[in-house]
């Protein structure tokens, strides 16, 4: 398996400010409990059916609770023709631990 491209939470903030989309692949109940402002929910359980809803012309950052599910989502999208996709290492746990904004 090739290395999945990853960025940290601070690079995520920077890239979001520059127009990257943050895709949260956790389930609806997890998202409702806590999420990163501006993130878009697309659960990993629905990704195979719905991934075509994601734009191919914008950089995508995949995010979950700790980085596992979003890593699988990143790998799936890269295998299905998406080129500018990275995984946010550490997920929302790392984001929250750094006291960054959540909703």
XYZ file of N, CA and C in Angstrom:
309
model
N 0.851 -1.192 0.000
C 0.000 0.000 0.000
C 0.888 1.243 0.000
N 0.567 2.181 -0.843
C 1.342 3.414 -0.900
C 0.988 4.319 0.277
N 1.873 5.236 0.544
C 1.676 6.177 1.642
C 0.499 7.105 1.327
N -0.414 7.231 2.278
C -1.553 8.134 2.114
C -1.087 9.542 2.472
N -1.339 10.527 1.608
C -0.900 11.887 1.931
C -1.645 12.428 3.146
N -0.888 12.966 4.112
C -1.477 13.486 5.341
C -0.971 14.885 5.636
N -1.829 15.658 6.284
C -1.438 16.968 6.794
C -1.898 17.058 8.243
N -1.303 17.986 9.000
C -1.708 18.134 10.394
C -2.846 19.150 10.512
N -3.312 19.345 11.735
C -4.470 20.213 11.959
C -4.193 21.669 11.594
N -2.955 22.112 11.788
C -2.637 23.513 11.488
C -2.569 23.752 9.981
N -2.028 22.781 9.260
C -2.025 22.870 7.797
C -3.462 22.797 7.276
N -4.310 22.020 7.954
C -5.726 21.949 7.589
C -6.369 23.322 7.704
N -6.134 24.008 8.813
C -6.682 25.364 8.991
C -6.248 26.270 7.850
N -4.962 26.244 7.540
C -4.402 27.093 6.484
C -5.061 26.779 5.137
N -5.153 25.500 4.819
C -5.718 25.116 3.519
C -7.211 25.420 3.430
N -7.931 25.278 4.538
C -9.354 25.644 4.525
C -9.510 27.135 4.242
N -8.656 27.945 4.838
C -8.700 29.390 4.599
C -8.396 29.716 3.139
N -7.664 28.825 2.476
C -7.306 29.018 1.067
C -8.304 28.358 0.113
N -9.370 27.746 0.650
C -10.417 27.205 -0.205
C -10.561 25.696 -0.263
N -9.706 24.957 0.444
C -9.879 23.500 0.478
C -11.169 23.152 1.207
N -11.803 22.056 0.800
C -13.015 21.580 1.462
C -12.647 20.515 2.484
N -13.210 20.634 3.687
C -12.997 19.643 4.735
C -14.189 18.699 4.741
N -13.940 17.425 4.465
C -14.996 16.416 4.387
C -14.910 15.520 5.622
N -15.957 15.549 6.433
C -16.033 14.754 7.661
C -16.693 13.422 7.314
N -15.967 12.318 7.488
C -16.498 11.014 7.094
C -17.042 10.204 8.277
N -17.248 10.868 9.407
C -17.870 10.185 10.548
C -19.371 10.049 10.284
N -20.069 9.394 11.184
C -21.515 9.219 11.037
C -22.263 10.460 11.530
N -23.526 10.588 11.123
C -24.351 11.756 11.455
C -24.368 12.042 12.958
N -24.551 11.010 13.792
C -24.622 11.248 15.238
C -23.313 11.799 15.790
N -22.180 11.364 15.255
C -20.884 11.890 15.688
C -20.739 13.350 15.270
N -21.155 13.644 14.049
C -21.081 15.002 13.514
C -21.967 15.941 14.327
N -23.184 15.486 14.656
C -24.117 16.314 15.423
C -23.563 16.652 16.799
N -22.820 15.721 17.381
C -22.258 15.916 18.712
C -21.146 16.965 18.709
N -20.280 16.921 17.697
C -19.137 17.828 17.622
C -18.575 17.796 16.206
N -18.363 18.963 15.631
C -17.731 19.011 14.312
C -16.957 20.308 14.129
N -16.148 20.338 13.102
C -15.328 21.502 12.770
C -16.155 22.436 11.899
N -16.222 23.726 12.268
C -16.992 24.673 11.455
C -16.535 24.647 9.990
N -17.503 24.618 9.095
C -17.203 24.614 7.668
C -17.025 23.228 7.075
N -17.014 22.204 7.925
C -16.848 20.843 7.399
C -18.142 20.366 6.747
N -17.992 19.444 5.809
C -19.119 18.868 5.077
C -19.210 17.396 5.457
N -20.384 16.964 5.891
C -20.564 15.572 6.298
C -20.829 14.675 5.090
N -20.012 13.637 4.958
C -20.239 12.563 3.983
C -19.703 11.286 4.634
N -20.572 10.574 5.367
C -20.113 9.400 6.115
C -19.404 8.368 5.240
N -18.360 7.764 5.800
C -17.629 6.725 5.087
C -18.569 5.613 4.624
N -19.593 5.327 5.430
C -20.551 4.272 5.080
C -21.340 4.592 3.810
N -21.357 5.862 3.395
C -22.081 6.282 2.188
C -21.146 6.699 1.055
N -19.847 6.681 1.310
C -18.885 7.240 0.360
C -18.927 6.552 -1.000
N -18.994 5.215 -1.027
C -18.982 4.511 -2.315
C -20.157 4.901 -3.198
N -21.308 5.182 -2.594
C -22.484 5.565 -3.372
C -22.506 7.058 -3.707
N -21.880 7.886 -2.878
C -22.049 9.333 -3.005
C -20.784 10.110 -3.369
N -19.658 9.440 -3.556
C -18.411 10.183 -3.755
C -18.442 11.111 -4.954
N -19.271 10.811 -5.949
C -19.334 11.681 -7.130
C -19.915 13.058 -6.804
N -20.507 13.215 -5.619
C -20.993 14.534 -5.183
C -19.829 15.472 -4.861
N -18.656 14.917 -4.618
C -17.494 15.735 -4.269
C -16.855 16.292 -5.535
N -16.502 17.577 -5.521
C -15.885 18.174 -6.709
C -14.468 17.652 -6.927
N -14.118 17.436 -8.180
C -12.752 17.012 -8.505
C -11.840 18.213 -8.731
N -12.436 19.401 -8.833
C -11.650 20.593 -9.140
C -11.298 21.417 -7.902
N -11.546 20.889 -6.710
C -11.183 21.578 -5.472
C -10.361 20.632 -4.604
N -9.395 21.183 -3.867
C -8.636 20.336 -2.947
C -9.535 19.842 -1.816
N -9.410 18.563 -1.479
C -10.224 17.949 -0.434
C -9.340 17.497 0.720
N -9.836 17.732 1.935
C -9.188 17.239 3.150
C -10.188 16.312 3.819
N -9.788 15.080 4.047
C -10.669 14.096 4.667
C -10.394 14.052 6.166
N -11.473 13.978 6.969
C -11.341 14.048 8.422
C -12.328 13.114 9.093
N -11.906 12.499 10.194
C -12.805 11.656 10.991
C -12.493 11.873 12.469
N -12.698 10.849 13.292
C -12.444 10.975 14.726
C -10.943 11.021 15.023
N -10.199 10.051 14.468
C -8.774 9.977 14.796
C -7.855 9.817 13.585
N -8.417 9.667 12.398
C -7.614 9.579 11.185
C -7.704 8.262 10.433
N -8.298 7.236 11.029
C -8.392 5.926 10.379
C -9.389 5.879 9.242
N -10.632 6.234 9.533
C -11.670 6.215 8.490
C -11.351 7.212 7.382
N -10.859 8.379 7.769
C -10.546 9.381 6.743
C -9.365 8.936 5.888
N -8.457 8.156 6.457
C -7.367 7.586 5.660
C -7.905 6.638 4.605
N -8.871 5.805 4.994
C -9.496 4.890 4.024
C -10.251 5.679 2.957
N -10.920 6.756 3.359
C -11.650 7.595 2.401
C -10.686 8.258 1.424
N -9.558 8.745 1.931
C -8.543 9.367 1.077
C -8.047 8.363 0.045
N -7.727 7.165 0.502
C -7.250 6.107 -0.385
C -8.299 5.776 -1.455
N -9.559 5.667 -1.058
C -10.648 5.366 -1.992
C -10.765 6.449 -3.068
N -10.756 7.720 -2.650
C -10.906 8.813 -3.619
C -9.725 8.868 -4.579
N -8.517 8.690 -4.066
C -7.339 8.687 -4.936
C -7.421 7.552 -5.955
N -7.974 6.421 -5.555
C -8.121 5.274 -6.462
C -9.249 5.478 -7.472
N -10.096 6.477 -7.223
C -11.243 6.722 -8.101
C -11.159 8.055 -8.836
N -9.948 8.477 -9.149
C -9.762 9.611 -10.035
C -9.599 10.974 -9.394
N -9.669 11.047 -8.082
C -9.433 12.324 -7.401
C -7.934 12.466 -7.190
N -7.405 13.663 -7.451
C -5.962 13.855 -7.373
C -5.528 14.688 -6.182
N -6.323 15.681 -5.800
C -5.918 16.599 -4.734
C -6.685 16.275 -3.453
N -6.309 15.164 -2.807
C -6.985 14.684 -1.599
C -5.929 14.335 -0.557
N -6.131 14.824 0.668
C -5.228 14.490 1.771
C -6.041 14.091 2.997
N -5.403 13.377 3.890
C -6.001 12.964 5.154
C -5.534 13.918 6.255
N -6.460 14.344 7.126
C -6.084 15.148 8.288
C -5.670 14.198 9.408
N -4.388 14.160 9.707
C -3.859 13.270 10.741
C -4.434 13.638 12.110
N -4.805 12.617 12.873
C -5.279 12.838 14.237
C -6.753 13.124 14.378
N -7.413 13.470 13.274
C -8.853 13.709 13.287
C -9.312 14.787 14.246
N -10.604 14.733 14.569
C -11.183 15.754 15.437
C -10.635 15.649 16.861
N -10.103 14.491 17.238
C -9.476 14.369 18.557
C -8.274 15.305 18.661
N -7.431 15.325 17.632
C -6.267 16.216 17.628
C -6.707 17.673 17.560
N -7.721 17.952 16.744
C -8.252 19.309 16.592
C -8.758 19.826 17.940
N -9.560 19.015 18.627
C -10.120 19.401 19.927
C -9.035 19.541 20.986
N -8.061 18.635 20.981
C -6.971 18.673 21.963
C -6.160 19.956 21.847
N -6.126 20.533 20.642
C -5.397 21.783 20.418
C -6.272 23.007 20.681
N -7.488 22.771 21.183
C -8.434 23.853 21.483
C -8.802 24.686 20.265
N -8.840 24.055 19.098
C -9.295 24.762 17.905
C -10.821 24.746 17.889
N -11.412 25.665 17.137
C -12.862 25.874 17.168
C -13.647 24.655 16.691
N -14.686 24.320 17.462
C -15.625 23.265 17.075
C -17.041 23.775 17.299
N -17.988 23.079 16.724
C -19.403 23.417 16.913
C -20.119 22.201 17.465
